Coordinates of C-alpha atoms and ligand atoms in Angstrom, one line a residue:
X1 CA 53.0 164.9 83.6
X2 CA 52.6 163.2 87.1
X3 CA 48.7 162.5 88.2
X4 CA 48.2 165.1 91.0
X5 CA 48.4 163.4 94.4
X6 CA 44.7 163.3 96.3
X7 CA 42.7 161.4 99.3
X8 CA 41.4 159.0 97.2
X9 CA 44.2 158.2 94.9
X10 CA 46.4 157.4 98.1
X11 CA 43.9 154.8 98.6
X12 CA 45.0 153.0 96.2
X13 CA 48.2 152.2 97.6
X14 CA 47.7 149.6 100.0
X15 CA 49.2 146.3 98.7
X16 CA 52.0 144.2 99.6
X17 CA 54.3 145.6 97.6
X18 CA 52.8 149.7 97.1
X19 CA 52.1 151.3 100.4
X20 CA 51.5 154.8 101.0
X21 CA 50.4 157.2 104.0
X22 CA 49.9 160.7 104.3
X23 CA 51.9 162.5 107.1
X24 CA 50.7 166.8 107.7
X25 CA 49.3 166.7 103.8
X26 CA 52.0 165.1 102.8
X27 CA 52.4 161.3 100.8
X28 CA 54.9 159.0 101.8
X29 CA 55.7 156.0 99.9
X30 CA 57.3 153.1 102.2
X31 CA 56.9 150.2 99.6
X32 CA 60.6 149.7 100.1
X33 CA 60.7 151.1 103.7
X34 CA 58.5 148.6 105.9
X35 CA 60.9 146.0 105.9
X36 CA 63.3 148.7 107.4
X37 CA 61.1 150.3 109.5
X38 CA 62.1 150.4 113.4
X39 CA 58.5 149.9 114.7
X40 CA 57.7 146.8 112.3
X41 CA 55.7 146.1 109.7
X42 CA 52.4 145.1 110.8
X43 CA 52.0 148.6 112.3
X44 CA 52.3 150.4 108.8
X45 CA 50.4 147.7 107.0
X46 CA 47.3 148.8 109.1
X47 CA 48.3 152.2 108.1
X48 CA 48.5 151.4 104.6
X49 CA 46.6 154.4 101.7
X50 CA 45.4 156.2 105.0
X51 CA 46.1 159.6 106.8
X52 CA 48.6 158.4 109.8
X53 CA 49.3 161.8 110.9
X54 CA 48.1 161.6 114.6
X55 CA 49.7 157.5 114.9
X56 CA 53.0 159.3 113.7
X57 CA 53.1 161.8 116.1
X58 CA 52.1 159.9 119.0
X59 CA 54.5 158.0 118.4
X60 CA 57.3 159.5 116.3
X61 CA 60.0 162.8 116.8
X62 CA 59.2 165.4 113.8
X63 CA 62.8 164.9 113.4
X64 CA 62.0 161.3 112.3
X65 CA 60.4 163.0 109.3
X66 CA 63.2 165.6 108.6
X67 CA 65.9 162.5 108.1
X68 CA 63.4 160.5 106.0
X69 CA 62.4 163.1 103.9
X70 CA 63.5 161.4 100.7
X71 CA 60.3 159.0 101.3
X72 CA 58.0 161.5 100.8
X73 CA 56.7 161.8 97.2
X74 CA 54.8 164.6 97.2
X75 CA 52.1 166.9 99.3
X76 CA 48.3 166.6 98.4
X77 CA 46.4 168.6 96.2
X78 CA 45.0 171.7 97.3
X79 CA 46.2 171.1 100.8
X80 CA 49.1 173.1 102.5
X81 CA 51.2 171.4 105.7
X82 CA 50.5 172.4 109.2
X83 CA 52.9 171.1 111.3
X84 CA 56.1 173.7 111.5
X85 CA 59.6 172.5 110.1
X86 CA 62.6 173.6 112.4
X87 CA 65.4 175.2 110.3
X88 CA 69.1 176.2 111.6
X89 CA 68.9 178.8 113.6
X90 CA 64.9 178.9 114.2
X91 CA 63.4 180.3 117.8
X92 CA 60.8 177.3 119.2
X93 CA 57.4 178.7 118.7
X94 CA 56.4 176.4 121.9
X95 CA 55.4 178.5 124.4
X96 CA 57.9 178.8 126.9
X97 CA 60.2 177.0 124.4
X98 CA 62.4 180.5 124.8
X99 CA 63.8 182.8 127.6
X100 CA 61.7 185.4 127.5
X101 CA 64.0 188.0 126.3
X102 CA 63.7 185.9 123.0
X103 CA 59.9 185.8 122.9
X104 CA 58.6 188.3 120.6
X105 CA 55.8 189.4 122.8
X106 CA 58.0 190.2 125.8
X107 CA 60.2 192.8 127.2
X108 CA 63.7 192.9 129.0
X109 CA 65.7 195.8 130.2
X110 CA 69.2 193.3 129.6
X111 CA 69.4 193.0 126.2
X112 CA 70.2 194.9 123.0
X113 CA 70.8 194.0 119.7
X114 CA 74.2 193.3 120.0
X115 CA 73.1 190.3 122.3
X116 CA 70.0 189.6 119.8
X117 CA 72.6 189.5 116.5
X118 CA 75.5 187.1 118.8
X119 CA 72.4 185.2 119.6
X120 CA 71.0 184.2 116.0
X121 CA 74.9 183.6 114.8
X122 CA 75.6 180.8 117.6
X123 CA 72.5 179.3 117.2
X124 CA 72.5 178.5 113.5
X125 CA 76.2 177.9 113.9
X126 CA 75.3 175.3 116.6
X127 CA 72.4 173.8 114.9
X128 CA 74.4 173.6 111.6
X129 CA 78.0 172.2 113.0
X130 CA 77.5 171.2 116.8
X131 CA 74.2 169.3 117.0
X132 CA 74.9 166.6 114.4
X133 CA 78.7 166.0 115.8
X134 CA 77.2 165.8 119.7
X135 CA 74.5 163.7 118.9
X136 CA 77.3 161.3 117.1
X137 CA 79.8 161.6 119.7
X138 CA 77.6 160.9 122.5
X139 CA 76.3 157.6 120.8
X140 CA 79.7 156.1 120.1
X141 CA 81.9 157.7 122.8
X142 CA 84.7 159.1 120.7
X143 CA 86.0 163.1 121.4
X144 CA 85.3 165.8 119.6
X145 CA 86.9 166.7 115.4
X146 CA 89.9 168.7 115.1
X147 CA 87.4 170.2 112.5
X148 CA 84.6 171.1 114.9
X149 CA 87.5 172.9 117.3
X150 CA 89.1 174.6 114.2
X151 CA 86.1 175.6 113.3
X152 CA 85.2 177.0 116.5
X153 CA 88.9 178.6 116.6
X154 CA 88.5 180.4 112.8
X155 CA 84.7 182.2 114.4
X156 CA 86.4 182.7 117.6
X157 CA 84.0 180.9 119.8
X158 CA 87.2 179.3 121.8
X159 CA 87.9 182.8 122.7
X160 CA 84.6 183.7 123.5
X161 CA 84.0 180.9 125.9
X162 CA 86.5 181.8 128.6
X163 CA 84.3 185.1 128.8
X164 CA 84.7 188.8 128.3
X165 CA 87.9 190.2 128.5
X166 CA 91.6 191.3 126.4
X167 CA 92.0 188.0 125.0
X168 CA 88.7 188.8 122.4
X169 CA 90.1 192.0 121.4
X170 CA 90.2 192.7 117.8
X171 CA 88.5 189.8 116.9
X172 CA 85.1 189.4 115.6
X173 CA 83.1 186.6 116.3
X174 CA 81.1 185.1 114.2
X175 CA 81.9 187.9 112.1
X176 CA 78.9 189.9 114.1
X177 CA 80.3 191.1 117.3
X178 CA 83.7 193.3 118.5
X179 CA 85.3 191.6 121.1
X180 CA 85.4 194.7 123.2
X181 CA 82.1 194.6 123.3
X182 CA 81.8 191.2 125.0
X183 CA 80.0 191.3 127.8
X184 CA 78.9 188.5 130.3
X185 CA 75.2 188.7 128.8
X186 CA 77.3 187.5 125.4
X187 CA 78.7 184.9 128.0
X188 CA 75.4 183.5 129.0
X189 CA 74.1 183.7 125.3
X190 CA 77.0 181.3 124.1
X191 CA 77.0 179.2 127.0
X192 CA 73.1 178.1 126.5
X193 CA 73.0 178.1 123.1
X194 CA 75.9 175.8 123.2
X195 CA 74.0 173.1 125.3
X196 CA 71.0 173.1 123.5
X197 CA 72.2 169.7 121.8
X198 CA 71.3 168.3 125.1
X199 CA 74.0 165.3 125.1
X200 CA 75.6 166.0 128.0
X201 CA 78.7 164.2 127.8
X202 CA 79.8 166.1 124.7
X203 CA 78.8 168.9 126.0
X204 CA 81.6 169.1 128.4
X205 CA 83.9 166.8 126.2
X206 CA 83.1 170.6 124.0
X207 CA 86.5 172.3 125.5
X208 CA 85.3 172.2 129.1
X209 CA 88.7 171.6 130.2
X210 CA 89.8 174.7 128.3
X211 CA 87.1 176.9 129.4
X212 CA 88.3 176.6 133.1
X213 CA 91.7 175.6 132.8
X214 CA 93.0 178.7 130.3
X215 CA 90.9 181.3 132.1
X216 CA 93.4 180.5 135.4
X217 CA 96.8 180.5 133.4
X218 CA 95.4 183.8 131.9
X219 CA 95.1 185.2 135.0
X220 CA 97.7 183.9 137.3
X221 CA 100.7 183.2 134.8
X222 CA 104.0 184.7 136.4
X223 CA 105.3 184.3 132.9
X224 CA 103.9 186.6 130.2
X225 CA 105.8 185.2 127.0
X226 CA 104.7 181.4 128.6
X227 CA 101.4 183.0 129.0
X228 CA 100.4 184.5 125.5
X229 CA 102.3 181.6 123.8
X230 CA 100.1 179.0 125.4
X231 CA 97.1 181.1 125.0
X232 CA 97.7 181.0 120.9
X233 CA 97.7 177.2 120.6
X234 CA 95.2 176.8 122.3
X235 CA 92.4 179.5 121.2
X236 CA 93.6 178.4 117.8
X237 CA 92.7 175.0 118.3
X238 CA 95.9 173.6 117.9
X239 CA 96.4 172.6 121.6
X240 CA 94.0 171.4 124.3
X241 CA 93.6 171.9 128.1
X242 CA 92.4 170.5 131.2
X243 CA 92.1 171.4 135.0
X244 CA 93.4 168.8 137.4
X245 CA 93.0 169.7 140.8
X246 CA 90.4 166.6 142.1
X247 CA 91.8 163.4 143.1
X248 CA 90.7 159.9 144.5
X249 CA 91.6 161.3 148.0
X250 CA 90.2 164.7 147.7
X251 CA 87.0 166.1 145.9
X252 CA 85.5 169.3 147.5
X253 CA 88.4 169.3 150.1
X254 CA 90.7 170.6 148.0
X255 CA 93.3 170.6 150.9
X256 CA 93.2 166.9 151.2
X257 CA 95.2 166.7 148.2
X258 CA 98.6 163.9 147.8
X259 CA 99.9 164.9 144.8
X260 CA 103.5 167.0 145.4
X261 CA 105.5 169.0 143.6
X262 CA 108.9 169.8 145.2
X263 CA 111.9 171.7 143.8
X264 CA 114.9 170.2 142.0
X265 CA 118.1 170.7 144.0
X266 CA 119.6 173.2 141.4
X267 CA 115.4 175.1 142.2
X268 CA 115.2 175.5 138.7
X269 CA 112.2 173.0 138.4
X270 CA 109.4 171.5 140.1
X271 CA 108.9 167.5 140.4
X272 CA 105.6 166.3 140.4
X273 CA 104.2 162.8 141.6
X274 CA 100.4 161.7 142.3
X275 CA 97.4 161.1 140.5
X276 CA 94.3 163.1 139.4
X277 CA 91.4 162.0 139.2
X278 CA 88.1 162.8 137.0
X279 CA 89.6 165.3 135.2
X280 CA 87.7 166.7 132.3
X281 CA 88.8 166.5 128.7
X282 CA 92.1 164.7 130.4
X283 CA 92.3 163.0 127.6
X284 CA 92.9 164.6 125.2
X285 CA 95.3 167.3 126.7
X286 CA 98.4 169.1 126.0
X287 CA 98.7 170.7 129.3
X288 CA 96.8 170.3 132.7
X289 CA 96.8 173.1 135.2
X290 CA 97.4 170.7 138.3
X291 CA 96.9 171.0 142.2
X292 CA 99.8 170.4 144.0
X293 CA 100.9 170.1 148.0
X294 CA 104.0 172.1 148.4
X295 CA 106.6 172.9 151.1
X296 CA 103.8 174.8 153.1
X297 CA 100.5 174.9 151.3
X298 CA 99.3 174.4 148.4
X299 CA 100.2 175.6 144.5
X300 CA 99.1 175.6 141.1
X301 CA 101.4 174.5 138.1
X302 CA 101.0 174.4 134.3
X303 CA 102.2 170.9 133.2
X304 CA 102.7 169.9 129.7
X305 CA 101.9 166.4 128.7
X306 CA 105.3 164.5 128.2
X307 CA 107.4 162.0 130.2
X308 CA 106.0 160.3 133.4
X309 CA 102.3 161.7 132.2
X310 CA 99.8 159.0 131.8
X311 CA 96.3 158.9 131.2
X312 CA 93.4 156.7 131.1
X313 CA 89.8 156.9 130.5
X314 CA 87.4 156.6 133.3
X315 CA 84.0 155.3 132.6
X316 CA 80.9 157.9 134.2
X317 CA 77.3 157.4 133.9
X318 CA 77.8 159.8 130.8
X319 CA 79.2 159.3 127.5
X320 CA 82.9 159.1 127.1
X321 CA 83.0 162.1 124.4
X322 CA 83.5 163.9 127.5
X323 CA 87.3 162.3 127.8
X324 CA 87.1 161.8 131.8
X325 CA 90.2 160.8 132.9
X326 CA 92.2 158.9 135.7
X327 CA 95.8 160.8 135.1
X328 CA 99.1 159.5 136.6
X329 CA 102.6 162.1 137.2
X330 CA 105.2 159.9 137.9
X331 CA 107.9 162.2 138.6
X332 CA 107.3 164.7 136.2
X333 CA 109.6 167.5 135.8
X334 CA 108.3 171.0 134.9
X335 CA 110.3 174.3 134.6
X336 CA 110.2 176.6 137.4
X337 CA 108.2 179.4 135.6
X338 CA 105.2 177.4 135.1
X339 CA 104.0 178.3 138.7
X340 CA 100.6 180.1 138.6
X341 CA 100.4 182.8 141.1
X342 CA 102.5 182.3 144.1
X343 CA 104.0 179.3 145.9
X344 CA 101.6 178.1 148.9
X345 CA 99.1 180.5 147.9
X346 CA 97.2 178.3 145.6
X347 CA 94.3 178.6 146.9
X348 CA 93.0 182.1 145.5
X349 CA 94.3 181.0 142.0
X350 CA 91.6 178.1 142.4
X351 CA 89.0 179.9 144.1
X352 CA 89.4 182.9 141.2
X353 CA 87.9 180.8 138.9
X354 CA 85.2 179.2 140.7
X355 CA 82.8 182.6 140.2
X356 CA 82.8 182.1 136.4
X357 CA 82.9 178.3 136.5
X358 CA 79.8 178.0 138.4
X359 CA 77.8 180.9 137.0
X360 CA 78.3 178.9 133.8
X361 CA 77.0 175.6 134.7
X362 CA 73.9 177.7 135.6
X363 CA 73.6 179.4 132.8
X364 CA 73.9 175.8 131.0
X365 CA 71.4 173.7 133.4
X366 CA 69.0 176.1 133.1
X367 CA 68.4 176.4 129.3
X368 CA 68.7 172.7 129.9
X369 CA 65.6 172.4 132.0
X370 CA 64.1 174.6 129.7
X371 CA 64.3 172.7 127.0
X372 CA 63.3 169.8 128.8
X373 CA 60.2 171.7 129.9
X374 CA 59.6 172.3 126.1
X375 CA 59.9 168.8 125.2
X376 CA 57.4 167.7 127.9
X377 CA 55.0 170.8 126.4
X378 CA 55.1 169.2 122.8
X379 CA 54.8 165.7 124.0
X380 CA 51.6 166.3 126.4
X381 CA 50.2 168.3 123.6
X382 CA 50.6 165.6 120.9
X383 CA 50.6 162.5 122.7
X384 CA 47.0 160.7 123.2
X385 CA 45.8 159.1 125.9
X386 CA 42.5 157.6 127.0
X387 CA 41.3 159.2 123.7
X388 CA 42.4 162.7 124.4
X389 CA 45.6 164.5 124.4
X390 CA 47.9 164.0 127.5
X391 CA 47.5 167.7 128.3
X392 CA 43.9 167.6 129.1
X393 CA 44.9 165.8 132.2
X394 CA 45.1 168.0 135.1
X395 CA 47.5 166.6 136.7
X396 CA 49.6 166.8 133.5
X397 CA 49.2 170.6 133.8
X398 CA 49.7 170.8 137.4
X399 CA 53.4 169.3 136.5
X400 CA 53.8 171.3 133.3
X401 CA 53.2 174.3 135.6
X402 CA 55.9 173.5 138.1
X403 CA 58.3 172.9 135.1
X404 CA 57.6 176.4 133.4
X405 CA 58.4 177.8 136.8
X406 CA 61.3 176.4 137.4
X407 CA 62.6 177.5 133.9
X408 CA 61.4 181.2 134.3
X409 CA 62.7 181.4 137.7
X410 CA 66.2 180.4 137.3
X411 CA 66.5 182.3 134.3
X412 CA 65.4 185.6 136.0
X413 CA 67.9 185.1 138.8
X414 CA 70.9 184.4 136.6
X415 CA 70.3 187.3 134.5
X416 CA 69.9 189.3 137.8
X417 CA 73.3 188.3 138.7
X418 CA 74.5 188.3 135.2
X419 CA 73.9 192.1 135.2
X420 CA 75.5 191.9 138.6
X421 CA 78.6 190.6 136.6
X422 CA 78.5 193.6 134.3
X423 CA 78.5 196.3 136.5
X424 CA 81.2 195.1 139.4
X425 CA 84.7 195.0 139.1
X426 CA 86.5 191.9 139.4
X427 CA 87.2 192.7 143.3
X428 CA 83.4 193.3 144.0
X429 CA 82.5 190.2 142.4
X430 CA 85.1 188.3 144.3
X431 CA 83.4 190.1 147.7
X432 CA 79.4 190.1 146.8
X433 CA 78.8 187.2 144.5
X434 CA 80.6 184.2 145.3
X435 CA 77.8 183.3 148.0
X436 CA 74.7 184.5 145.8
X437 CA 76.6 182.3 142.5
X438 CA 77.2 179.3 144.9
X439 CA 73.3 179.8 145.8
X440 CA 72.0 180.0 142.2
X441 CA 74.3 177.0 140.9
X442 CA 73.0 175.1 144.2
X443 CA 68.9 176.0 143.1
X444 CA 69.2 175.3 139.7
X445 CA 70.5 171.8 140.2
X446 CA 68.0 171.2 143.3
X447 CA 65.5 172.4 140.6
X448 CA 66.9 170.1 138.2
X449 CA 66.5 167.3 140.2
X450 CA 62.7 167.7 140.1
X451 CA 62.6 168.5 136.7
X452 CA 64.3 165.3 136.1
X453 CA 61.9 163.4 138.1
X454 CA 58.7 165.4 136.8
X455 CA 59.7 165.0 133.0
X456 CA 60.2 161.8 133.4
X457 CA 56.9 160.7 134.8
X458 CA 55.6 162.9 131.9
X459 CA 56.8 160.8 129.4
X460 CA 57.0 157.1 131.3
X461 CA 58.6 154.4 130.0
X462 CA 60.0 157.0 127.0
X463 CA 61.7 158.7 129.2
X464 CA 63.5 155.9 130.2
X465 CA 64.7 155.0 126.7
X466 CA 67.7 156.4 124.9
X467 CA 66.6 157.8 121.0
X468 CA 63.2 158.3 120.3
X469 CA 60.4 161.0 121.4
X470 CA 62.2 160.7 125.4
X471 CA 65.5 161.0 124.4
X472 CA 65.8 164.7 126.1
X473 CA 64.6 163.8 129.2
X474 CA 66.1 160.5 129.1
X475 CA 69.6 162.2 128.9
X476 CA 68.7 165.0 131.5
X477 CA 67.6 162.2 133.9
X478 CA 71.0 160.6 133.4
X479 CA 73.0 163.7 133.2
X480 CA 71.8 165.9 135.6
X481 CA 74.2 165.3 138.4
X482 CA 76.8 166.4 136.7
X483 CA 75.6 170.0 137.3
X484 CA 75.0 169.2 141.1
X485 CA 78.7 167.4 141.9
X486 CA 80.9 169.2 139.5
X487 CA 82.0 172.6 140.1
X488 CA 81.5 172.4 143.9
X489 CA 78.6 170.2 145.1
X490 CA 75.1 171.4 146.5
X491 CA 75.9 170.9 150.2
X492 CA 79.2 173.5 149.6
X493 CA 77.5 175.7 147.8
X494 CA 74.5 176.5 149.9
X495 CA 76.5 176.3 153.2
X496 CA 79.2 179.1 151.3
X497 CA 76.2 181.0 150.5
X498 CA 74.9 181.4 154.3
X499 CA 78.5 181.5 155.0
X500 CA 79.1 184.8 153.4
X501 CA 75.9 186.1 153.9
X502 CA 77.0 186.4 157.7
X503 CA 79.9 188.1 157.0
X504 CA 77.9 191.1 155.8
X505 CA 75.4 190.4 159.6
X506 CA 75.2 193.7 161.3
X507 CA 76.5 193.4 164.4
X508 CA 73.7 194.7 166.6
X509 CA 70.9 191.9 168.0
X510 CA 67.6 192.4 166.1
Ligands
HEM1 C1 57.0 158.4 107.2 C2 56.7 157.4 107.9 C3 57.5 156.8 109.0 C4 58.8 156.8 109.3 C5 59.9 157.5 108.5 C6 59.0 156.1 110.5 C7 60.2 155.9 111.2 C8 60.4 155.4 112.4 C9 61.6 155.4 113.2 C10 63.0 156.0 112.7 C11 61.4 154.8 114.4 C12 62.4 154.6 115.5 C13 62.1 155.5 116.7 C14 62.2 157.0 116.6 O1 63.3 157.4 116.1 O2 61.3 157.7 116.9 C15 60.0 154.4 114.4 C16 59.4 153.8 115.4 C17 58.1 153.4 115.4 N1 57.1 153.7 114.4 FE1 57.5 154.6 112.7 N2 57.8 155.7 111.0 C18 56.8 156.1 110.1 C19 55.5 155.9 110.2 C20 54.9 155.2 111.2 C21 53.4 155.0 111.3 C22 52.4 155.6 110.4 C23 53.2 154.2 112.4 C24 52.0 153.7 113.1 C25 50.8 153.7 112.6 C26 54.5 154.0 113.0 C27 54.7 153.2 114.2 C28 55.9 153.1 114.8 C29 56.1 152.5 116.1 C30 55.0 151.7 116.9 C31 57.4 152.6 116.5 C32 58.1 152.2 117.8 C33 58.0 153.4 118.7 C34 58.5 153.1 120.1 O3 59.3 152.2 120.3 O4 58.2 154.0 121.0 N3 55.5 154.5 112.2 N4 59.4 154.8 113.2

């Protein structure tokens, strides 16, 4: 039988070759591990028989402990650990760590338990499947598995991402919710519990191209067999699908666009030439829904990747997991019937999506910042400084306090408008919450520019390094932007906000 494992007999292991430490009550022998070890060897060997918990965790992610679990021998005698062990699928106990609706103290008139079971599925889905492929991807660049989108497809999580609607009925997802009963709050639960990975480049190289790309054919498709066929492949997984509308000559103008499409002589097809550029998941794409300059406006065509399509991958200040790309139509010939909507009238199949697009990049940069916030909690609270933890610095709290507010205030706005979403038809939507939509996304990443710059000088030069305890807000700081160019930038948003709120002016002087 094995000596039990005490204070003192850890002692005794301080050599050369036999070093142990305790970590939370827990023994850890790194005889064969210093040599390895990413912060040297010196710093151990001071270490060496002693309890190192608070020079770990000033210094160390708990996850550090988590992958090197097969160092630890054993936990101490009559001692029990303290610190708490994240499982799949586990609400933060960090204060604020949660939307409130998720806090078990709290109250909110939104949610039932349908929202509370789709909740508890995604996130131990994501932890178990999506964290450890993002966190890969994002490091060496590469897109996402066919086995990640299969299985994805099998728990109809493709479906569920292009929002509520037909396309999710009969089908269960994640074997705990009817489609028919999908309903934007659903949205916004799989949306943020899908970013929670925080790598931001996988995050959209995660079917973004699909999620506003097949939500447009669906919609405006003048062919239904074309429609439901295309539809299939690609909520199955077996095909993939981008939106190409912004080009080196036009971002937010949309109208400024060069690439053509004009009609064969015999009119039974459409020829397109011009180039796209920044298009999302571009990549790897089976069909693009492109922007096009017609005859007299502008129109929207489903093009399949095939002769005179050519793409290449354009380096961002993101990973390339997110499959950015420069994309070339070199008279390209598409059948007549894969016009979306009608010819010249472009414009409203573009704009039709544009609610939904940019509720969902609010619905993700929020959970972001929270997490961030949450990060920036647990550091301040563990990391020691002049002798005492960061948090009893006031000026640490008066930041932490700003960052909290952020994350409850742009929560409670989405879900005001969320519930907005759930009780307006697609027409009122269109006519009262384009402006208030452009507004929120507009906030959230005005918010998230201070949170990037607050976090940061949280965690100093941590947050300026990629891996380790700043990796969060290291990522944030680089990925932010993202949330305030794509989708319409802040400047268009705020200025279509105003813009509509005139429209509803009374027209007498006040
Ligand atoms: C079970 C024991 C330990 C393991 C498995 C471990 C593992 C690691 C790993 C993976 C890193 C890379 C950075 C990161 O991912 O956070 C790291 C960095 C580091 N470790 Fe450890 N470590 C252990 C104990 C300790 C102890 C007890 C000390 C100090 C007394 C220490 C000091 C450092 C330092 C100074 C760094 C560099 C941190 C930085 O660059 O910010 N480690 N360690």
């Amino acid at each position: 039988m094995k000596a039990p494992l005490t204070r003192q007999s850890v002692e005794q292991h301080n050599t050369e070759e036999d070093l142990w430490v305790i970590v939370d009550h827990k023994v850890y022998d790194l005889s064969d591990f210093v040599d390895a070890h990413p912060g040297g060897e010196v710093v151990l060997r001071q270490v060496a028989g002693q309890d190192a918990t608070q020079a770990f965790y000033n210094l160390h992610r708990h996850e550090v402990l988590q992958q090197y679990a097969k160092l630890c021998i054993g936990t101490l005698e009559n001692e029990e650990p303290e610190v708490v062990d994240p499982q799949p699928g586990d609400l933060s106990k960090v204060p604020y760590g949660e939307p409130l609706w998720l806090r078990p103290q709290f109250h909110s008139p939104y949610f039932n338990d349908s929202h509370r079971r789709l909740q508890k599925a995604v996130r131990v889905f994501v932890d178990t499947y999506v964290k450890p492929e993002a966190e890969q991807k994002e490091k060496d660049g590469t897109f996402i598995s066919q086995e990640l989108i299969d299985r994805m497809a099998k728990e109809h999580l493709l479906a569920a991402r292009l929002g509520p609607g037909k396309h999710l009925h009969g089908k269960k997802i994640l074997g705990v919710l009817d489609g028919e009963e999908f309903d934007y709050f659903h949205d916004m639960i799989v949306c943020q519990e899908f970013v929670r990975p925080s790598q931001r480049g996988f995050q959209d190289g995660n079917m973004a191209g699909m999620m506003i790309s097949l939500t447009a054919l669906r919609q405006w498709a003048n062919d239904d067999e074309l429609k439901e066929r295309i539809s299939r492949e690609v909520l199955s997984g077996q095909k993939k699908m981008s939106l190409a509308i912004t080009e080196a000559f036009a971002g937010s103008d949309v109208a400024g666009i060069r690439t053509t499409a004009e009609l064969s002589e015999d009119g039974q097809h459409y020829i397109i030439n011009g180039t796209k550029k920044w298009i999302t998941n571009g990549m790897f794409s089976d069909y693009f829904v492109v922007g096009c300059k017609t005859k007299k406006g502008f129109s929207v065509i489903l093009v399949p990747r095939g002769e005179g399509v050519e793409t290449k991958l354009i380096k961002t200040r993101y990973s390339t997991a997110a499959a950015t790309t420069y994309i070339e139509f070199n008279d390209v010939e598409v059948p007549r019937n894969h016009l979306m909507g009608k010819e010249d009238q472009g414009f409203v199949v573009i704009m039709s999506n544009f609610n939904h697009e940019r509720w969902m990049m609010a619905a993700a940069v929020t959970r972001t910042m929270r997490t961030v916030t949450e990060e920036c909690l647990k550091w301040s609270h563990q990391r020691i400084v002049f002798g005492k933890p960061l948090v009893s610095q006031p000026v640490i709290r008066q930041q932490l306090a700003r960052l909290i507010s952020i994350s409850e205030a742009t929560q409670a706005w989405l879900e005001s408008i969320t519930h907005q979403m759930n009780h307006m038809t697609y027409q009122q939507q269109s006519q009262h919450l384009s402006g208030p939509i452009g507004l929120l996304k507009a906030f959230c990443t005005r918010s998230a520019h201070e949170v990037a710059d607050l976090s940061t000088n949280i965690f100093g030069g941590r947050g300026l390094t990629q891996g380790g305890m700043g990796k969060v807000v290291e990522m944030f700081h680089r990925g932010y932007k993202y949330d305030a160019i794509l989708g319409g930038t802040e400047e268009i948003l705020m200025d279509l906000g105003v813009r509509q709120a005139m429209k509803f002016m009374p027209k007498a002087m006040l």
